[in-house]
Amino acid sequence: MTQGRSFYITTPIYYPSDVPHIGHGYTTVAVDTLARWHRQAGDDTWMLTGTDEHGQKMLRAASANGVTPQEWVDKLVTEAWFPLLRTLDVANDDFIRTTQPRHEERVKQFVQAIYDRGYIYAGEYEALYCVGCEEFKPESEIVDGTGAFEGLKVCAIHSKPLELLQEKNYFFKLSEFQDKLIELYSSVPDFIRPDSARNEVVSFVKNGLKDLSISRSAFDWGITVPWDESHVIYVWVDALLNYATAVGYGADPDEFARRWPAFHIVGKDILRFHAVIWPAMLMAAGLEVPRGVFAHGWLLVGGEKMSKSKLTGIAPTEITDVFGSDAYRFYFLSAIAFGQDGSFSWEDLSARYQAELANGFGNLASRTTAMIERYFEGIVPPPAEYTERDLAVQKIVKDAAANADAAIERFRIDEAISAIWTIVDDLNLYITENEPWALAKDDAQRARLGTVLYTAAEGLRALAVLLSPVMPVATEKLWVALGVSGRLVDQPLRDAGGWGVLQPGSSVNGLAPLFPRVEQSV
Ligand code: MSP
């Protein structure tokens, strides 16, 4: 088999000091769905996620808990971050931790390389730093504190006091890349998506770039600067490099050439790091810039960005324990336009679960398979002559598959799901219109009944394939129930819209409800 085109996609690497919340889960399932789609479409896919374990934030959290930073991150990664991937059915190909030797060694190589190329110099620095963001803050993101922090300067994002840092630092000549970055944004118009994110970055860069402090000497929880052991590399430089170190930068040229460049999916809070600093670092090293950066919006709870520090954090298991992982994935990916903010509420989740999953898709699957069992002893009937209406179903399936694939190319998972949902809606309508239960009472209509149930079942076959990247658990159950030969994950996704894949004569097994009734008190 020829190897498909390379598709390398990443999540941000998360700070393990927070326990995972639904915002982290959102990014991760979005990336997983895109990766599953491309993998199943035959592209040479690689999905990376991981944890960002150095920096002052981690050091402080560890000492507040009376353990070394390494012990602290080991515990959190094992107890909270690996399990998150299982909770959400994420099929990542790799998980990078920035404390792994593979990463540390390659980061040193990279920083040495840009030092040797003349992009790093030593200087003095004095500025206000936010440990929450792990970032020196520009004027525009500094506000006056209120309440307990009255009279202090605080970070606009974290509402916590900033710290004045004064040190000798090494600087990266970011300012030299202004023109090259502007040129990149105009020559590759969808380098940054969506447009709102692109516009924000373009105007930020047009306003001028300052050189970036890339080392710290006040603490040592980080990767040492190779030519000056009294400094550690700034945690964001260390973190951004994960995308390259994980695929063999500096160690495995073949692997690196095969995977790089990547698509990065990030929350809009960290867009500038990815769309400005990271490509400039790569340019300085003479490497290819990323293939693109997509910034999604924030999950809002009660109108505010959900965050643990503001006590609005919700753990993914709170949702999956009640509704299951498929519903988690479906809900966040379909209810929020990818790229925009979206409000989370238990009422909305519950209503969509009931309407779209239980009554829409689940019911379609169970009634179709139940009717094949009841009227055809569980054997898929052959279709007889197709009517206009049957052909209309076939066209809807074909168009939905093509539209969904096109939407995924644009990273619009929400639009892909709504394209696929046209099949669910049309098949439910089709069954209502054709009343197979009435056809079943009339022997003369036996052939017509077979055509109607074949059409519904073949539509479900397409749905199983198209929805498998979004809801791997339910679609697998449906696949098994439909009795189609071959594994679901091996079904070529870009051919899902074809007709006649399900073979008449194959046996359908009973299907337990895909989305059982949820008894809960939210
Ligand atoms: N460690 C850095 C990223 C380094 S990448 C080289 C970091 N980590 S983080 O743990 O704070 O995670 C940030 C990411 O989590 C966001 O970019 C976003 O993808 C996701 N989210 C965190 N809170 C979120 C919401 N309230 N809503 C949506 N996504 C959120 O920043």
mmCIF file of C-alpha atoms and ligand atoms in Angstrom, residues 12-15 21 23-24 27 52 236 239-240 242-243 266-267 269-270 274 296-299 305-306, ligand 1:
data_model
loop_
_atom_site.group_PDB
_atom_site.id
_atom_site.type_symbol
_atom_site.label_atom_id
_atom_site.label_comp_id
_atom_site.label_asym_id
_atom_site.label_seq_id
_atom_site.Cartn_x
_atom_site.Cartn_y
_atom_site.Cartn_z
ATOM 1 C CA PRO A 12 -0.728 22.047 23.274
ATOM 2 C CA ILE A 13 1.270 20.306 25.976
ATOM 3 C CA TYR A 14 -0.598 20.887 29.201
ATOM 4 C CA TYR A 15 0.688 22.102 32.547
ATOM 5 C CA HIS A 21 -10.738 20.071 33.125
ATOM 6 C CA GLY A 23 -11.241 22.862 28.473
ATOM 7 C CA HIS A 24 -8.149 20.663 28.175
ATOM 8 C CA THR A 27 -8.730 20.612 22.686
ATOM 9 C CA ASP A 52 4.747 20.895 29.904
ATOM 10 C CA TRP A 236 7.821 28.488 26.626
ATOM 11 C CA ALA A 239 7.632 23.757 25.556
ATOM 12 C CA LEU A 240 7.194 24.863 21.930
ATOM 13 C CA ASN A 242 8.199 19.556 21.962
ATOM 14 C CA TYR A 243 6.539 19.541 18.560
ATOM 15 C CA VAL A 266 -4.354 25.573 20.375
ATOM 16 C CA GLY A 267 -6.690 27.613 22.545
ATOM 17 C CA ASP A 269 -4.974 32.143 24.796
ATOM 18 C CA ILE A 270 -1.710 30.750 23.471
ATOM 19 C CA HIS A 274 2.417 29.444 18.267
ATOM 20 C CA HIS A 296 -10.176 27.534 18.998
ATOM 21 C CA GLY A 297 -12.272 29.507 21.442
ATOM 22 C CA TRP A 298 -12.809 29.242 25.153
ATOM 23 C CA LEU A 299 -15.327 27.196 26.988
ATOM 24 C CA LYS A 305 -13.595 31.486 30.655
ATOM 25 C CA MET A 306 -13.752 28.294 32.605
HETATM 26 N N1 MSP B 1 1.681 24.605 28.743
HETATM 27 C C1 MSP B 1 1.061 25.614 27.969
HETATM 28 C C2 MSP B 1 1.024 25.228 26.497
HETATM 29 C C3 MSP B 1 2.341 24.943 25.888
HETATM 30 S S1 MSP B 1 2.182 24.427 24.235
HETATM 31 C C4 MSP B 1 3.717 24.439 23.637
HETATM 32 C C5 MSP B 1 -0.361 25.842 28.454
HETATM 33 N N2 MSP B 1 -0.921 24.821 29.107
HETATM 34 S S2 MSP B 1 -2.385 24.795 29.748
HETATM 35 O O1 MSP B 1 -2.437 23.626 30.569
HETATM 36 O O2 MSP B 1 -2.689 26.038 30.357
HETATM 37 O O3 MSP B 1 -3.339 24.453 28.564
HETATM 38 C C6 MSP B 1 -3.688 25.389 27.660
HETATM 39 C C7 MSP B 1 -4.678 24.813 26.665
HETATM 40 O O4 MSP B 1 -5.770 24.127 27.295
HETATM 41 C C8 MSP B 1 -5.332 25.957 25.948
HETATM 42 O O5 MSP B 1 -4.552 26.446 24.896
HETATM 43 C C9 MSP B 1 -6.571 25.309 25.461
HETATM 44 O O6 MSP B 1 -6.226 24.518 24.362
HETATM 45 C C10 MSP B 1 -6.970 24.437 26.642
HETATM 46 N N3 MSP B 1 -7.838 25.169 27.552
HETATM 47 C C11 MSP B 1 -7.593 25.539 28.837
HETATM 48 N N4 MSP B 1 -8.679 26.182 29.335
HETATM 49 C C12 MSP B 1 -9.633 26.244 28.401
HETATM 50 C C13 MSP B 1 -10.949 26.743 28.330
HETATM 51 N N5 MSP B 1 -11.565 27.311 29.337
HETATM 52 N N6 MSP B 1 -11.598 26.610 27.158
HETATM 53 C C14 MSP B 1 -11.036 25.997 26.071
HETATM 54 N N7 MSP B 1 -9.816 25.526 26.109
HETATM 55 C C15 MSP B 1 -9.077 25.637 27.242
HETATM 56 O O7 MSP B 1 -0.908 26.889 28.184
#
